[in-house]
Amino acid sequence: MPAFSASAPGKVILFGEHAVVYGRPAIAVPVMQVRAKAIVNMDPRSPSGLVRLLAPGVGLETSLDNLPENHPLAAVLKMAAAEMKLSHIPACTIKVTSTIPIAGGMGSGAAVSVAILRAFSASVGHPLSDEQVSRLAYEVEVIHHGTPSGIDNNVITYAKPVYFVKGRAIETLRVKQPFSLVVGDTGIQSSTSSVVNDVHTAWEADQAKYNMLFDTAGEIAAAARKAIENGSVDRLGPLMDENQAILRKMKVSSVELERLIQAAHSAGALGAKLSGAGRGGNMIALVTPEQAGGVAKAIEEAGAVRTIVTEIPKT
Ligand code: PMV
């Protein structure tokens, strides 16, 4: 039987993380250099009907029966089977690999879900639509993050720059002029749900202050959208710096993130900010193509465990 495989990219949030959970707009772009991949081999002759799951990167080698109901791999397969109205999950081996850092704000969980949904649905002859894939990946995120905004599953499913407002149809962005980013990984894993919960607690304690911070972040994202669509890339760097100032006030930055952001600025980056939930994970710096190598080196010397240079192409 043929093997079915599918992959999905990582992502970074350019503008509006956290505020997006509270209904403000945010912008995210795919990062094609890192990917999650799923390969499904059907095993119709398996006497036991076993569904085997292999994820060597996290040391997982087990069968579906042995996973708790709410394990992300079990949840995604069961949701896919329900969506396709399958009476049972046919015997198969599903192997998942990923080069996306885990818990680093680059959407590794959503990318794994998207890759599995596509490879598994194709292998049973019912390829799911993008709308179905994104919706089911969102439902898996709900199990783990409680209140995800939905930005990760959308940008990763559609693999295009998106302007996202919670609860609204996804809008893809027209990029008039390409731009380059250096992504720098602090190497510190950060739990999105715990940072999101902390922001919620702080918001409850001082709603006026946090609503103002969210409003400003939303205005920055809206201005950035115009700049991206008009090709005014020079506007994006200062907007990233302004967004970082807001994220600091939300108390989601960290010493390590600030060190990498400072190093990027000193090396000439046009703007820099954390990306994702914060407190660890990744930061991003806007650079000209000529600056990219020097900024990446400076970020590494300041402690990044790895850097990725990525270009957001014209669309
Ligand atoms: O850390 P990530 O990449 O999962 O991003 C979280 C982004 C938040 O805005 C903090 C949460 C969300 O659900 O949008």
Short mmCIF file of C-alpha atoms and ligand atoms in Angstrom, two decimals:
data_model
loop_
_atom_site.label_atom_id
_atom_site.label_comp_id
_atom_site.label_asym_id
_atom_site.label_seq_id
_atom_site.Cartn_x
_atom_site.Cartn_y
_atom_site.Cartn_z
CA MET A 1 0.00 0.00 0.00
CA PRO A 2 1.35 3.48 -0.73
CA ALA A 3 2.46 5.72 2.12
CA PHE A 4 0.72 9.09 2.50
CA SER A 5 2.70 12.01 3.79
CA ALA A 6 1.99 15.66 4.48
CA SER A 7 3.89 18.47 6.11
CA ALA A 8 3.10 21.88 7.60
CA PRO A 9 5.34 24.87 8.32
CA GLY A 10 6.17 26.65 11.55
CA LYS A 11 5.07 30.24 12.11
CA VAL A 12 5.94 33.43 13.91
CA ILE A 13 3.58 36.10 15.15
CA LEU A 14 4.71 39.44 13.72
CA PHE A 15 2.31 41.63 15.68
CA GLY A 16 -0.44 41.33 18.29
CA GLU A 17 0.22 38.22 20.41
CA HIS A 18 -1.83 38.12 23.63
CA ALA A 19 -3.99 41.07 22.52
CA VAL A 20 -5.37 38.69 19.86
CA VAL A 21 -6.84 36.50 22.63
CA TYR A 22 -8.91 39.58 23.61
CA GLY A 23 -10.29 40.22 20.14
CA ARG A 24 -7.65 42.59 18.76
CA PRO A 25 -6.08 41.94 15.34
CA ALA A 26 -2.76 40.14 14.93
CA ILE A 27 -0.45 39.28 12.04
CA ALA A 28 1.38 35.97 11.61
CA VAL A 29 3.55 34.54 8.85
CA PRO A 30 4.60 30.98 8.04
CA VAL A 31 8.24 29.97 8.47
CA MET A 32 8.88 27.47 5.71
CA GLN A 33 12.40 26.47 6.84
CA VAL A 34 10.99 24.44 9.73
CA ARG A 35 8.26 21.84 9.28
CA ALA A 36 6.30 19.05 10.92
CA LYS A 37 5.80 15.95 8.80
CA ALA A 38 3.45 12.96 9.14
CA ILE A 39 3.72 9.70 7.20
CA VAL A 40 0.86 7.21 7.30
CA ASN A 41 1.32 3.59 6.20
CA MET A 42 -1.90 1.60 6.09
CA ASP A 43 -1.56 -1.89 7.45
CA PRO A 44 -4.68 -3.78 6.29
CA ARG A 45 -3.19 -7.21 7.11
CA SER A 46 -2.51 -6.33 10.74
CA PRO A 47 -4.25 -9.13 12.71
CA SER A 48 -4.66 -6.93 15.78
CA GLY A 49 -5.92 -3.82 13.96
CA LEU A 50 -3.23 -1.88 15.76
CA VAL A 51 -2.75 1.88 15.17
CA ARG A 52 0.96 2.48 15.83
CA LEU A 53 2.30 5.95 16.58
CA LEU A 54 5.96 6.86 16.25
CA ALA A 55 7.40 10.25 17.16
CA PRO A 56 11.12 9.57 17.50
CA GLY A 57 11.94 13.23 18.26
CA VAL A 58 10.07 13.00 21.57
CA GLY A 59 10.83 9.30 22.21
CA LEU A 60 7.26 8.17 21.57
CA GLU A 61 6.63 4.67 20.20
CA THR A 62 3.27 3.32 21.22
CA SER A 63 -0.17 2.28 20.05
CA LEU A 64 -3.23 4.51 20.04
CA ASP A 65 -4.89 2.33 22.73
CA ASN A 66 -2.09 3.19 25.15
CA LEU A 67 -2.48 6.95 24.89
CA PRO A 68 -4.78 8.93 27.17
CA GLU A 69 -7.88 10.37 25.45
CA ASN A 70 -6.59 13.93 25.63
CA HIS A 71 -3.10 13.21 24.28
CA PRO A 72 -2.76 15.53 21.24
CA LEU A 73 -1.99 12.67 18.82
CA ALA A 74 -4.92 10.58 20.08
CA ALA A 75 -7.23 13.60 20.05
CA VAL A 76 -6.34 14.61 16.50
CA LEU A 77 -6.87 11.10 15.13
CA LYS A 78 -10.19 10.64 16.90
CA MET A 79 -11.42 14.04 15.74
CA ALA A 80 -10.37 13.25 12.18
CA ALA A 81 -12.16 9.89 12.28
CA ALA A 82 -15.33 11.54 13.65
CA GLU A 83 -15.19 14.28 11.00
CA MET A 84 -14.91 11.64 8.26
CA LYS A 85 -17.60 9.51 9.94
CA LEU A 86 -15.30 6.48 10.12
CA SER A 87 -16.61 3.68 12.32
CA HIS A 88 -13.04 2.96 13.52
CA ILE A 89 -9.48 4.04 12.84
CA PRO A 90 -8.00 1.48 10.43
CA ALA A 91 -4.76 -0.32 11.31
CA CYS A 92 -1.82 1.82 10.32
CA THR A 93 1.52 3.20 11.39
CA ILE A 94 1.79 6.98 11.74
CA LYS A 95 5.23 8.52 12.03
CA VAL A 96 5.61 12.15 13.05
CA THR A 97 8.81 14.16 12.78
CA SER A 98 9.36 17.88 13.21
CA THR A 99 12.12 20.45 12.98
CA ILE A 100 9.96 23.12 14.70
CA PRO A 101 11.20 23.89 18.23
CA ILE A 102 8.76 22.58 20.84
CA ALA A 103 7.13 25.16 23.14
CA GLY A 104 9.04 27.92 21.38
CA GLY A 105 6.17 29.99 20.03
CA MET A 106 6.56 28.63 16.50
CA GLY A 107 3.38 26.59 16.37
CA SER A 108 4.88 23.10 16.61
CA GLY A 109 1.71 21.58 18.09
CA ALA A 110 -0.60 23.04 15.45
CA ALA A 111 1.80 22.02 12.66
CA VAL A 112 1.88 18.41 13.88
CA SER A 113 -1.94 18.37 13.98
CA VAL A 114 -2.23 19.83 10.46
CA ALA A 115 0.29 17.34 9.02
CA ILE A 116 -1.47 14.36 10.64
CA LEU A 117 -4.94 15.54 9.59
CA ARG A 118 -3.84 15.85 5.97
CA ALA A 119 -1.81 12.63 5.74
CA PHE A 120 -4.37 10.51 7.62
CA SER A 121 -7.43 11.84 5.76
CA ALA A 122 -5.67 11.30 2.41
CA SER A 123 -4.73 7.75 3.42
CA VAL A 124 -8.37 6.81 4.03
CA GLY A 125 -9.46 8.46 0.78
CA HIS A 126 -11.23 11.50 2.30
CA PRO A 127 -8.80 14.43 2.07
CA LEU A 128 -10.08 17.11 4.45
CA SER A 129 -10.53 20.68 3.21
CA ASP A 130 -8.38 23.51 4.57
CA GLU A 131 -11.39 24.76 6.53
CA GLN A 132 -11.81 21.33 8.17
CA VAL A 133 -8.08 20.95 8.86
CA SER A 134 -7.85 24.39 10.47
CA ARG A 135 -11.00 23.86 12.57
CA LEU A 136 -9.88 20.45 13.86
CA ALA A 137 -6.34 21.69 14.60
CA TYR A 138 -8.00 24.48 16.60
CA GLU A 139 -10.01 21.94 18.61
CA VAL A 140 -6.80 20.13 19.54
CA GLU A 141 -5.27 23.46 20.62
CA VAL A 142 -8.30 24.01 22.88
CA ILE A 143 -7.50 20.80 24.78
CA HIS A 144 -4.00 22.08 25.53
CA HIS A 145 -4.26 25.84 25.72
CA GLY A 146 -7.81 26.37 26.91
CA THR A 147 -8.43 29.66 25.13
CA PRO A 148 -6.34 29.78 21.94
CA SER A 149 -7.14 32.69 19.67
CA GLY A 150 -7.01 30.48 16.56
CA ILE A 151 -4.13 32.30 14.87
CA ASP A 152 -1.73 29.32 14.90
CA ASN A 153 -4.02 26.79 13.21
CA ASN A 154 -4.97 29.34 10.54
CA VAL A 155 -1.51 30.58 9.55
CA ILE A 156 -0.15 27.03 9.55
CA THR A 157 -3.03 25.50 7.57
CA TYR A 158 -3.04 28.21 4.90
CA ALA A 159 0.77 28.70 4.96
CA LYS A 160 0.36 32.37 4.02
CA PRO A 161 0.74 35.66 5.91
CA VAL A 162 -2.53 36.26 7.75
CA TYR A 163 -4.32 39.16 9.41
CA PHE A 164 -6.36 37.51 12.09
CA VAL A 165 -9.20 38.61 14.34
CA LYS A 166 -10.61 35.95 16.66
CA GLY A 167 -13.98 34.63 15.48
CA ARG A 168 -13.71 36.24 12.03
CA ALA A 169 -12.96 34.60 8.70
CA ILE A 170 -9.26 34.44 7.99
CA GLU A 171 -7.80 37.19 5.79
CA THR A 172 -4.59 36.51 3.90
CA LEU A 173 -2.29 39.49 3.47
CA ARG A 174 -0.95 40.84 0.20
CA VAL A 175 2.77 41.45 0.64
CA LYS A 176 3.80 44.22 -1.75
CA GLN A 177 7.50 44.15 -0.96
CA PRO A 178 9.33 41.10 0.43
CA PHE A 179 11.02 41.42 3.81
CA SER A 180 13.47 39.35 5.83
CA LEU A 181 13.41 38.20 9.42
CA VAL A 182 15.94 36.59 11.71
CA VAL A 183 14.28 34.28 14.22
CA GLY A 184 16.34 33.72 17.39
CA ASP A 185 15.56 30.92 19.82
CA THR A 186 16.30 31.49 23.53
CA GLY A 187 16.21 27.70 23.94
CA ILE A 188 13.88 28.21 26.89
CA GLN A 189 10.64 26.28 26.62
CA SER A 190 7.64 28.32 27.61
CA SER A 191 4.12 27.05 28.21
CA THR A 192 1.69 29.16 26.17
CA SER A 193 -1.22 28.31 28.46
CA SER A 194 0.57 29.41 31.63
CA VAL A 195 1.68 32.76 30.12
CA VAL A 196 -1.84 33.29 28.71
CA ASN A 197 -3.26 32.50 32.17
CA ASP A 198 -0.88 34.96 33.84
CA VAL A 199 -1.94 37.70 31.42
CA HIS A 200 -5.57 36.86 32.18
CA THR A 201 -4.96 37.17 35.92
CA ALA A 202 -3.21 40.53 35.41
CA TRP A 203 -6.06 41.70 33.15
CA GLU A 204 -8.60 40.76 35.83
CA ALA A 205 -6.64 42.74 38.41
CA ASP A 206 -6.35 45.88 36.23
CA GLN A 207 -8.70 45.75 33.27
CA ALA A 208 -8.36 49.42 32.34
CA LYS A 209 -4.57 49.15 32.01
CA TYR A 210 -4.59 45.87 30.09
CA ASN A 211 -7.44 46.89 27.78
CA MET A 212 -5.38 49.94 26.84
CA LEU A 213 -2.31 47.78 26.17
CA PHE A 214 -4.42 45.44 24.02
CA ASP A 215 -5.94 48.39 22.14
CA THR A 216 -2.49 49.80 21.38
CA ALA A 217 -1.21 46.40 20.22
CA GLY A 218 -4.27 46.14 17.95
CA GLU A 219 -3.62 49.60 16.48
CA ILE A 220 0.01 48.62 15.84
CA ALA A 221 -1.14 45.44 14.03
CA ALA A 222 -3.59 47.45 11.91
CA ALA A 223 -0.85 49.97 10.99
CA ALA A 224 1.53 47.09 10.17
CA ARG A 225 -1.06 45.58 7.86
CA LYS A 226 -1.18 48.83 5.87
CA ALA A 227 2.62 48.99 5.74
CA ILE A 228 2.87 45.39 4.47
CA GLU A 229 0.16 45.93 1.86
CA ASN A 230 1.64 49.26 0.71
CA GLY A 231 5.19 47.96 0.59
CA SER A 232 6.33 50.42 3.32
CA VAL A 233 8.72 47.93 4.92
CA ASP A 234 10.60 50.80 6.61
CA ARG A 235 7.51 51.34 8.84
CA LEU A 236 7.59 47.76 10.15
CA GLY A 237 10.76 47.99 12.27
CA PRO A 238 9.54 50.88 14.49
CA LEU A 239 6.15 49.16 14.79
CA MET A 240 7.87 45.97 16.03
CA ASP A 241 9.74 48.01 18.64
CA GLU A 242 6.49 49.67 19.76
CA ASN A 243 4.81 46.26 20.03
CA GLN A 244 7.73 44.97 22.13
CA ALA A 245 7.32 47.92 24.50
CA ILE A 246 3.69 46.89 24.98
CA LEU A 247 4.63 43.23 25.53
CA ARG A 248 7.12 44.33 28.21
CA LYS A 249 4.31 46.21 29.94
CA MET A 250 2.22 43.04 29.76
CA LYS A 251 5.16 41.37 31.61
CA VAL A 252 5.61 38.60 29.07
CA SER A 253 9.20 39.38 28.07
CA SER A 254 12.25 37.93 29.85
CA VAL A 255 15.91 38.72 30.48
CA GLU A 256 16.97 36.22 27.79
CA LEU A 257 14.55 37.60 25.18
CA GLU A 258 15.65 41.17 25.95
CA ARG A 259 19.30 40.17 25.55
CA LEU A 260 18.66 38.80 22.05
CA ILE A 261 16.49 41.80 21.11
CA GLN A 262 19.22 44.19 22.29
CA ALA A 263 21.88 42.26 20.34
CA ALA A 264 19.74 42.46 17.19
CA HIS A 265 19.40 46.24 17.58
CA SER A 266 23.12 46.69 18.20
CA ALA A 267 23.84 44.73 15.00
CA GLY A 268 21.62 47.12 13.04
CA ALA A 269 18.25 45.32 12.89
CA LEU A 270 15.38 47.59 11.84
CA GLY A 271 13.16 46.36 14.67
CA ALA A 272 12.91 43.41 17.07
CA LYS A 273 10.41 41.82 19.41
CA LEU A 274 9.49 38.57 21.09
CA SER A 275 7.16 36.32 19.10
CA GLY A 276 4.46 34.07 20.55
CA ALA A 277 3.59 33.72 24.20
CA GLY A 278 6.91 35.07 25.50
CA ARG A 279 8.90 34.35 28.72
CA GLY A 280 11.13 32.18 26.51
CA GLY A 281 10.76 30.76 23.03
CA ASN A 282 11.68 32.90 20.06
CA MET A 283 12.27 36.52 19.15
CA ILE A 284 12.26 38.03 15.67
CA ALA A 285 14.29 40.82 14.11
CA LEU A 286 13.49 42.67 10.88
CA VAL A 287 16.59 42.97 8.68
CA THR A 288 17.67 43.83 5.17
CA PRO A 289 18.96 40.75 3.29
CA GLU A 290 22.50 42.18 3.63
CA GLN A 291 22.19 42.48 7.42
CA ALA A 292 20.73 39.02 7.99
CA GLY A 293 24.01 37.12 8.51
CA GLY A 294 25.49 39.72 10.88
CA VAL A 295 22.32 40.02 12.96
CA ALA A 296 22.00 36.21 13.19
CA LYS A 297 25.61 35.99 14.39
CA ALA A 298 25.07 38.74 16.99
CA ILE A 299 21.93 36.99 18.30
CA GLU A 300 23.82 33.70 18.58
CA GLU A 301 26.67 35.39 20.45
CA ALA A 302 24.07 36.82 22.84
CA GLY A 303 22.90 33.29 23.68
CA ALA A 304 20.46 32.10 21.01
CA VAL A 305 20.59 28.31 20.64
CA ARG A 306 19.72 28.70 16.99
CA THR A 307 18.71 31.25 14.42
CA ILE A 308 16.68 31.00 11.23
CA VAL A 309 16.77 33.57 8.46
CA THR A 310 13.50 33.66 6.54
CA GLU A 311 12.11 35.83 3.77
CA ILE A 312 8.44 36.71 3.54
CA PRO A 313 7.96 36.72 -0.23
CA LYS A 314 5.84 39.07 -2.31
CA THR A 315 2.32 37.66 -2.76
O1 PMV B 1 3.32 30.71 21.82
P1 PMV B 1 2.44 30.52 20.63
O2 PMV B 1 3.11 30.52 19.35
O3 PMV B 1 1.49 29.37 20.79
O4 PMV B 1 1.59 31.84 20.51
C1 PMV B 1 0.71 32.23 21.45
C2 PMV B 1 0.03 33.46 20.98
C3 PMV B 1 -0.91 34.02 22.01
O5 PMV B 1 -1.47 35.19 21.44
C4 PMV B 1 -0.16 34.40 23.28
C5 PMV B 1 -2.00 33.02 22.36
C6 PMV B 1 -3.01 32.80 21.26
O6 PMV B 1 -3.77 31.83 21.40
O7 PMV B 1 -3.10 33.59 20.31
#
